[in-house]
CSV table of C-alpha atoms in Angstrom, one decimal:
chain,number,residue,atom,x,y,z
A,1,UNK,CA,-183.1,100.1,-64.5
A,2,UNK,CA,-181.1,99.0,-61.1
A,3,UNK,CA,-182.2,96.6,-58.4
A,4,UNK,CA,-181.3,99.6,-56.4
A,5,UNK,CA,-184.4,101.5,-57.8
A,6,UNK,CA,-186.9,98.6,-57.1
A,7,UNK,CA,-186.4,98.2,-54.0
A,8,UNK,CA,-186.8,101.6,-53.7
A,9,UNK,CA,-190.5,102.0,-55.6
A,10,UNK,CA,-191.3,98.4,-53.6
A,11,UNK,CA,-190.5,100.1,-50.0
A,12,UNK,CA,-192.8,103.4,-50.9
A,13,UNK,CA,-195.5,100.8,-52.4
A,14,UNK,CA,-195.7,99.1,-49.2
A,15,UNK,CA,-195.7,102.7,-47.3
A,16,UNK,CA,-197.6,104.7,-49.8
A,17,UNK,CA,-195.5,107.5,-47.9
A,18,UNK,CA,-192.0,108.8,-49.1
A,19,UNK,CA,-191.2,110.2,-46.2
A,20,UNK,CA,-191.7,106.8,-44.2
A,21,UNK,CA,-189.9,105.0,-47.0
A,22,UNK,CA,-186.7,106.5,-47.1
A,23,UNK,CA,-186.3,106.1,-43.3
A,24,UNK,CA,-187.4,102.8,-43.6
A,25,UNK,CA,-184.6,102.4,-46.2
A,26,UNK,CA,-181.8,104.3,-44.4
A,27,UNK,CA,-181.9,107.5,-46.9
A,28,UNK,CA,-182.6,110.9,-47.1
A,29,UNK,CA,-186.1,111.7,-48.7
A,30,UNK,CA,-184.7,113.7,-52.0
A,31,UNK,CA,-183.0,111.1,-53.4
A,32,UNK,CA,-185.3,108.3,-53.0
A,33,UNK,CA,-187.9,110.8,-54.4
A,34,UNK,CA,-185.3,111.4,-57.5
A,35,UNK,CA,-184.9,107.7,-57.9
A,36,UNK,CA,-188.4,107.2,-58.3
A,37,UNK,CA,-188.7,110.0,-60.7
A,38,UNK,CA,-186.2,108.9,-63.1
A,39,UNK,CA,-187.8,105.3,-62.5
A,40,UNK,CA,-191.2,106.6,-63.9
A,41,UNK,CA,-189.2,108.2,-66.5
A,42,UNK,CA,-187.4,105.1,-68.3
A,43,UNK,CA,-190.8,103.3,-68.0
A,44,UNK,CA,-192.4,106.1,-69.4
A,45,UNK,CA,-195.8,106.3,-67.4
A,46,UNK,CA,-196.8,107.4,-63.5
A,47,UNK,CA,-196.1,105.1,-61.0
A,48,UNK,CA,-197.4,106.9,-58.2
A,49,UNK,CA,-200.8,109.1,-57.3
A,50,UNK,CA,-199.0,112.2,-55.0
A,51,UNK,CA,-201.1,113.8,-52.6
A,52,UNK,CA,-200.2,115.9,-49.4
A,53,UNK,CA,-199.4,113.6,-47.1
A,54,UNK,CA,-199.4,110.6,-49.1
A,55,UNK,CA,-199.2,108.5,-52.4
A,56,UNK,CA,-201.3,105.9,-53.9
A,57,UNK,CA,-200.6,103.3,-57.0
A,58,UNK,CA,-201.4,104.1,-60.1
A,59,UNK,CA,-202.8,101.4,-62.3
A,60,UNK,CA,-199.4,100.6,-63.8
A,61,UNK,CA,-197.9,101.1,-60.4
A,62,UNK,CA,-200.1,98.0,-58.9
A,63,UNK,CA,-199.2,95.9,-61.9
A,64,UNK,CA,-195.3,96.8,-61.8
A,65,UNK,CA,-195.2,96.4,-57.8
A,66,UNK,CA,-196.0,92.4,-58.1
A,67,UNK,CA,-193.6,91.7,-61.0
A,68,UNK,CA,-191.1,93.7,-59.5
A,69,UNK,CA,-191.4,91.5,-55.8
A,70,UNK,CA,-190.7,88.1,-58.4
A,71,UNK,CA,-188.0,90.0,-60.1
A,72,UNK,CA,-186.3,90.8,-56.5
A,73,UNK,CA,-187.4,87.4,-55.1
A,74,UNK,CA,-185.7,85.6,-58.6
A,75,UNK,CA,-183.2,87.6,-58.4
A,76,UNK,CA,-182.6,87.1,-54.1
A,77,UNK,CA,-182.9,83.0,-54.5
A,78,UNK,CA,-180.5,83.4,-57.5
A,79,UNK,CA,-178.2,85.0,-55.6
A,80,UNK,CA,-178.4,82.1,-52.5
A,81,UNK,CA,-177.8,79.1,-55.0
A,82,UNK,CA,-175.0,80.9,-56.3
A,83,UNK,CA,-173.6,81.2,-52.5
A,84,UNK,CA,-174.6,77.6,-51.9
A,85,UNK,CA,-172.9,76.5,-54.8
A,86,UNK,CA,-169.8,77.8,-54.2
A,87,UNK,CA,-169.6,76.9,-50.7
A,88,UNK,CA,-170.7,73.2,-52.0
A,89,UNK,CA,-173.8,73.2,-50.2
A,90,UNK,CA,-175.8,72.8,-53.4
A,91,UNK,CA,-175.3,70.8,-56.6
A,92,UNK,CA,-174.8,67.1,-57.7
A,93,UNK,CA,-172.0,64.4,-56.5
A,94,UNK,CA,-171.5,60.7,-57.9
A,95,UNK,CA,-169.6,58.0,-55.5
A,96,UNK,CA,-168.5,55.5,-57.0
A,97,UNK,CA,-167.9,52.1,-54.2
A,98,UNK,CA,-166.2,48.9,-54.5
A,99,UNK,CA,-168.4,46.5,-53.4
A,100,UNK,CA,-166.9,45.1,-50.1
A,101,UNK,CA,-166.5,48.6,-49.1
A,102,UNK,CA,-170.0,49.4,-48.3
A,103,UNK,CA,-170.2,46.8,-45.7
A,104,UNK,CA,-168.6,48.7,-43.2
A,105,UNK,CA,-170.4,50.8,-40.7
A,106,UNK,CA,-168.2,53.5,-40.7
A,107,UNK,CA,-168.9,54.3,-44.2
A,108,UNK,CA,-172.0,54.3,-43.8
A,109,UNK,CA,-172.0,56.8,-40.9
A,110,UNK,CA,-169.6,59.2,-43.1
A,111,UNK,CA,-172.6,59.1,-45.7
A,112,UNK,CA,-175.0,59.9,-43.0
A,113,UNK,CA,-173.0,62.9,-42.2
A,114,UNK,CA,-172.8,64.7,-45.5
A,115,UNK,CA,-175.9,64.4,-46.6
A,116,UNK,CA,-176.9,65.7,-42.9
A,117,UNK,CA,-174.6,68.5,-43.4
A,118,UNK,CA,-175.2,69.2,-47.1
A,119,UNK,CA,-178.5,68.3,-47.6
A,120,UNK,CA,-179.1,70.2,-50.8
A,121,UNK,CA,-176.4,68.0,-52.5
A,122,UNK,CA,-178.1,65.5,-55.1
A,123,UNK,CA,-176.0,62.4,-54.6
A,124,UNK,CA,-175.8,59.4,-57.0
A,125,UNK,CA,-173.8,56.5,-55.9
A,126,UNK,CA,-172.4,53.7,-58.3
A,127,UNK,CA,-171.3,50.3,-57.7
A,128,UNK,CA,-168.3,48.5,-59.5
A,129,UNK,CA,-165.1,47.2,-58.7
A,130,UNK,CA,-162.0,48.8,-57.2
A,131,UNK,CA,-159.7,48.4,-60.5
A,132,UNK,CA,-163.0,49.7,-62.8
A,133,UNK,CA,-163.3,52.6,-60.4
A,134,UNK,CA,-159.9,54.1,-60.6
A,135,UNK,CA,-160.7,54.1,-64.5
A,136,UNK,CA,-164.1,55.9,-64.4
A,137,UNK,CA,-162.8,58.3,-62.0
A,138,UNK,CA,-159.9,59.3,-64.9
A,139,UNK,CA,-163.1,59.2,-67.2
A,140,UNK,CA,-164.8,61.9,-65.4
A,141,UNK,CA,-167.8,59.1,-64.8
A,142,UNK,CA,-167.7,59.5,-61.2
A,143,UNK,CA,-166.7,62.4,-59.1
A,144,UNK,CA,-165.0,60.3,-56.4
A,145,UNK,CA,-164.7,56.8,-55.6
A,146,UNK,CA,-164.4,54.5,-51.9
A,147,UNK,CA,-162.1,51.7,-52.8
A,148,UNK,CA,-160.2,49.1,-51.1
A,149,UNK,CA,-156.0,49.1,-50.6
A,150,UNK,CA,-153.6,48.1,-51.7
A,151,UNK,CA,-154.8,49.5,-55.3
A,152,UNK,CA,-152.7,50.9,-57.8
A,153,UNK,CA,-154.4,54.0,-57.9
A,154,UNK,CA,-152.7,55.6,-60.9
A,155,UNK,CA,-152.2,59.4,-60.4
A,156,UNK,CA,-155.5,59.9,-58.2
A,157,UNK,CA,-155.1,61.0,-55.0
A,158,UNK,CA,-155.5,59.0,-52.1
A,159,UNK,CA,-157.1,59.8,-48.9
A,160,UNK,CA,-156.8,57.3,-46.2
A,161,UNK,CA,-160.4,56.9,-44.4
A,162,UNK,CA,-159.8,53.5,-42.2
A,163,UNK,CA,-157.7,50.4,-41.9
A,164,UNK,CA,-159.3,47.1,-41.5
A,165,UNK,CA,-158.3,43.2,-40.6
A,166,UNK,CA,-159.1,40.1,-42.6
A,167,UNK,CA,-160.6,37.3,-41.1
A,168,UNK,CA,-161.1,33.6,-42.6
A,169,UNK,CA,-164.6,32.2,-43.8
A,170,UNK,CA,-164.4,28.3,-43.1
A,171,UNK,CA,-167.7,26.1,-43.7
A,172,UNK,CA,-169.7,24.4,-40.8
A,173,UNK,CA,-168.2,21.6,-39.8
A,174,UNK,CA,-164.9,22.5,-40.9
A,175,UNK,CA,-161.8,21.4,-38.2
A,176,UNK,CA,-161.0,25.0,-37.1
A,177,UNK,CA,-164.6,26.0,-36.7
A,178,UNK,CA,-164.1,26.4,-33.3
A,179,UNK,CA,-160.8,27.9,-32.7
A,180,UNK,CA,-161.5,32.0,-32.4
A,181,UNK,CA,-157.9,32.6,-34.0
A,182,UNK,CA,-155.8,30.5,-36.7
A,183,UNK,CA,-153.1,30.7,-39.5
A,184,UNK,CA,-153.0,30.7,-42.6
A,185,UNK,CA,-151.2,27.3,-42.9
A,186,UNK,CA,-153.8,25.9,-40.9
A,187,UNK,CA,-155.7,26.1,-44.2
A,188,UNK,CA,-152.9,24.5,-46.8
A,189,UNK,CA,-154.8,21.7,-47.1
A,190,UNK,CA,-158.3,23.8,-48.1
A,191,UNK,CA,-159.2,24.8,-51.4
A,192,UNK,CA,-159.6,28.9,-51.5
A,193,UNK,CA,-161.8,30.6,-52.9
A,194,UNK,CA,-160.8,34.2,-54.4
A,195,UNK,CA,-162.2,36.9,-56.6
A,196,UNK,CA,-160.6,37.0,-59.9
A,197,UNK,CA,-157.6,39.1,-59.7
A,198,UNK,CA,-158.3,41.7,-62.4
A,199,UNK,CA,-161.0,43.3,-60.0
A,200,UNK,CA,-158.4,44.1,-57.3
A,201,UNK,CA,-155.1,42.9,-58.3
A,202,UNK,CA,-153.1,44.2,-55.0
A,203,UNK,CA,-155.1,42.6,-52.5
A,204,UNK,CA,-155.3,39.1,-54.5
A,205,UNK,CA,-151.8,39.6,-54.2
A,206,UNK,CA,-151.6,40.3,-51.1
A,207,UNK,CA,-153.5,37.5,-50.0
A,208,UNK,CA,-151.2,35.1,-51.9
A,209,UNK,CA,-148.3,35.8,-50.6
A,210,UNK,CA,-149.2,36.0,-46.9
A,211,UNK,CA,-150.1,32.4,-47.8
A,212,UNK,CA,-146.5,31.9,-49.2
A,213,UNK,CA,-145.6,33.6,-46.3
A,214,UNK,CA,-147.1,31.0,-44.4
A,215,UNK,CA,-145.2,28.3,-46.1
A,216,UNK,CA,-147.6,27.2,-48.8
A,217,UNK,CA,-149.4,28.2,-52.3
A,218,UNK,CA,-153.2,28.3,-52.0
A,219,UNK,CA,-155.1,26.0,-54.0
A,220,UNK,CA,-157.8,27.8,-55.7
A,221,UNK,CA,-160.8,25.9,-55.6
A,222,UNK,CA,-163.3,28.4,-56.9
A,223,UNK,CA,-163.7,32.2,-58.4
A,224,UNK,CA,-166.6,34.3,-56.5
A,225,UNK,CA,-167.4,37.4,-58.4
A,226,UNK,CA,-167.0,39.6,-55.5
A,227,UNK,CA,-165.2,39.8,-52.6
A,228,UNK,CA,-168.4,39.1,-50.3
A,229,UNK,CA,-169.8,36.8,-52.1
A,230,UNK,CA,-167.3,34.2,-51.3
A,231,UNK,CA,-169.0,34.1,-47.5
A,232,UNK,CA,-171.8,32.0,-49.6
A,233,UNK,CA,-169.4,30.3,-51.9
A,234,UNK,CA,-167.5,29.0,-48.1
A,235,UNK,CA,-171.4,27.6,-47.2
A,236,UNK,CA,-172.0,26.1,-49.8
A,237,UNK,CA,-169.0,24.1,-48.9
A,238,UNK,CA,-166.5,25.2,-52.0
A,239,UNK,CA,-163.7,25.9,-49.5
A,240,UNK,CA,-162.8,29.0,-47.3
A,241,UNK,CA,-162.4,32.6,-48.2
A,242,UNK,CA,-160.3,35.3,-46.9
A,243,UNK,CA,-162.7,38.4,-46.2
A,244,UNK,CA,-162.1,42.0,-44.7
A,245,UNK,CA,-163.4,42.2,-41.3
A,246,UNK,CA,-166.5,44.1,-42.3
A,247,UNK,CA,-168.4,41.8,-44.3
A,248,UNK,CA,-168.3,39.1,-41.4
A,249,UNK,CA,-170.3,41.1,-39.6
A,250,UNK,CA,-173.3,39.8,-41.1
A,251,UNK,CA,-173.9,36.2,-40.1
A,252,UNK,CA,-174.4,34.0,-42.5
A,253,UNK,CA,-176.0,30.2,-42.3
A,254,UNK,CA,-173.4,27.3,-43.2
A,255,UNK,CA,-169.8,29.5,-42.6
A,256,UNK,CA,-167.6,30.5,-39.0
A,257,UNK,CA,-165.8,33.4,-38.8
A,258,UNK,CA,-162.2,33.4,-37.6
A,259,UNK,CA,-159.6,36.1,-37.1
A,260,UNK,CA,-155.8,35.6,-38.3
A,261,UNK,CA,-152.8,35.5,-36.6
A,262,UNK,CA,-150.9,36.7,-39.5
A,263,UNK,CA,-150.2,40.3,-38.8
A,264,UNK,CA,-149.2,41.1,-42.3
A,265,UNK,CA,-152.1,40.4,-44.2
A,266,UNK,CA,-154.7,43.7,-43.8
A,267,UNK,CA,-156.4,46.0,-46.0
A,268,UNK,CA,-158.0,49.5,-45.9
A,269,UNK,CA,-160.6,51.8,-47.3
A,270,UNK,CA,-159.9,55.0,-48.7
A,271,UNK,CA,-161.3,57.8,-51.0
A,272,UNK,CA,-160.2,58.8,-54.9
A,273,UNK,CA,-160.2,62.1,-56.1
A,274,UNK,CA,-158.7,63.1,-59.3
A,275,UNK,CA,-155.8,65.8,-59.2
A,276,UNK,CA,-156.3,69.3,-58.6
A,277,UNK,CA,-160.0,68.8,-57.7
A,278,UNK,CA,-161.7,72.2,-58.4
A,279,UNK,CA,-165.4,70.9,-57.2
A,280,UNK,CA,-165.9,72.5,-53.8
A,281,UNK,CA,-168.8,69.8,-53.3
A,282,UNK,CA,-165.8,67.1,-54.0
A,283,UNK,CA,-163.3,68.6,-51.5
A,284,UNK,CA,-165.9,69.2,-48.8
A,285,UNK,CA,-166.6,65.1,-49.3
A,286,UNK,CA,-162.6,65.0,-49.0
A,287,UNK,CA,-162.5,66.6,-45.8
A,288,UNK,CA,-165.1,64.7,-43.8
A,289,UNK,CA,-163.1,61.8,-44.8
A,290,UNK,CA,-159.9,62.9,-43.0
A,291,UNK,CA,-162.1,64.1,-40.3
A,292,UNK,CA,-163.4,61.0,-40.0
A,293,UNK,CA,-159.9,59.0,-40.7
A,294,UNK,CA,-158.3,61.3,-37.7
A,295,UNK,CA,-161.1,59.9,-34.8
């Protein structure tokens, strides 16, 4: 039995007249008549009542029209998922996103996009730090991953979605509350708070030695867990924080925001895919990125 043939019996079901059908269908009246012959043959009972000038159902024929409609419809929406899927419009993707990154609006907006382009997409997002992520991407945990740079990123591959400044977190009351900009050896004296360095090794280095740059080591007052959470650790009055730009958009009580005068010291947020990425779902994410990165 083809598909062929059921759409054939289902078009002179809904006709009750061959003649009608096959135009209807875009064929000449013999064959469909021929088709529905043999049809009635493999299932081995009448389909059809033939009179003159038209036909009614049999019995049988009533009972086999509605399964064959579900078998057509099954077989139609089958077909669509397939095509959905394999333009990645369908399907399941897991994000994985260093903490600090989902601070920043643009991330969000990117989000907002893909889902409003591929709404039929299941996505599950995961939180965790930039160093774990790298790791669960190799692990096949998450499909993809938003981390922060620099990041030793192992073999993934790297795709560049924004570059970002980072700004000092200085308690209330602090000397330099005032002043818009400073530099870093403006705060020698201060205790720093920093993240410990296993979660994002580069950019705790990074951080250092613009301070050696500056002509001092930082004194490391405190460890926040996070990168953001060192905004709180600065109010409760445990020293000052260097932050990404992003996270100081949210204003907190008992901390000033400052921007830096030292060029050098920057970070950015970009997305991790493993090699050769076969997932069309994961390369269409890909893409919007470097849409996104090129505005």
């Amino acid at each position: 039995m083809e598909f062929r043939q059921l759409r054939y019996f289902l078009a002179v079901a809904e006709h009750l007249h061959f003649t009608v059908a096959a135009e209807r269908l875009g064929i000449a009246q013999p064959p469909l008549s021929q088709q529905i012959i043999k049809l009635e043959r493999e299932i081995g009972t009448k389909l059809f009542i033939r009179h003159p000038r038209r036909v009614e159902l049999t019995e049988a024929g009533a009972i086999f029209k509605e399964r064959a409609q579900r078998v057509l419809e099954d077989a139609n929406d089958a077909l669509e998922h397939v095509k959905m899927a394999a333009r990645g419009e369908s399907g399941h993707l897991s994000i994985g996103f260093a903490g600090s990154t989902v601070f920043h609006p643009t991330v969000a907006r990117l989000l907002r996009r893909f889902r409003e382009d591929y709404p039929g997409v299941k996505i599950r997002t995961e939180e965790s730090n930039a160093a774990a992520l790298v790791g669960k991407l190799a692990d096949a945990q998450v499909d993809c991953a938003m981390i922060r740079l620099p990041l030793d990123c192992g073999d993934a591959i790297v795709t560049p979605l924004l570059q970002e400044k980072m700004i000092a977190v200085l308690p209330s009351g602090h000397a330099l509350g005032r002043r818009r900009t400073i530099d870093l050896k403006q705060l020698a004296a201060d205790p720093f708070i920093l993240y410990p360095r296993a979660i994002g090794p580069e950019l705790y280095d990074a951080i250092i030695s613009a301070c050696h740059a500056a002509g001092f080591s930082p004194k490391i007052g405190m460890e926040s867990p996070q990168i953001s959470s060192g905004v709180n650790m600065a109010a409760a009055g445990f020293g000052v924080a260097i932050i990404p730009e992003s996270i100081g958009q949210f204003r907190a009580e008992g901390v000033t925001y400052q921007d830096i005068s030292n060029k050098d010291l920057g970070t950015a947020i970009a997305l991790i895919t493993r090699p050769r990425e076969k997932s069309v779902t994961v390369n269409n994410f890909r893409e919007l990125v470097k849409q996104f990165h090129r505005r």
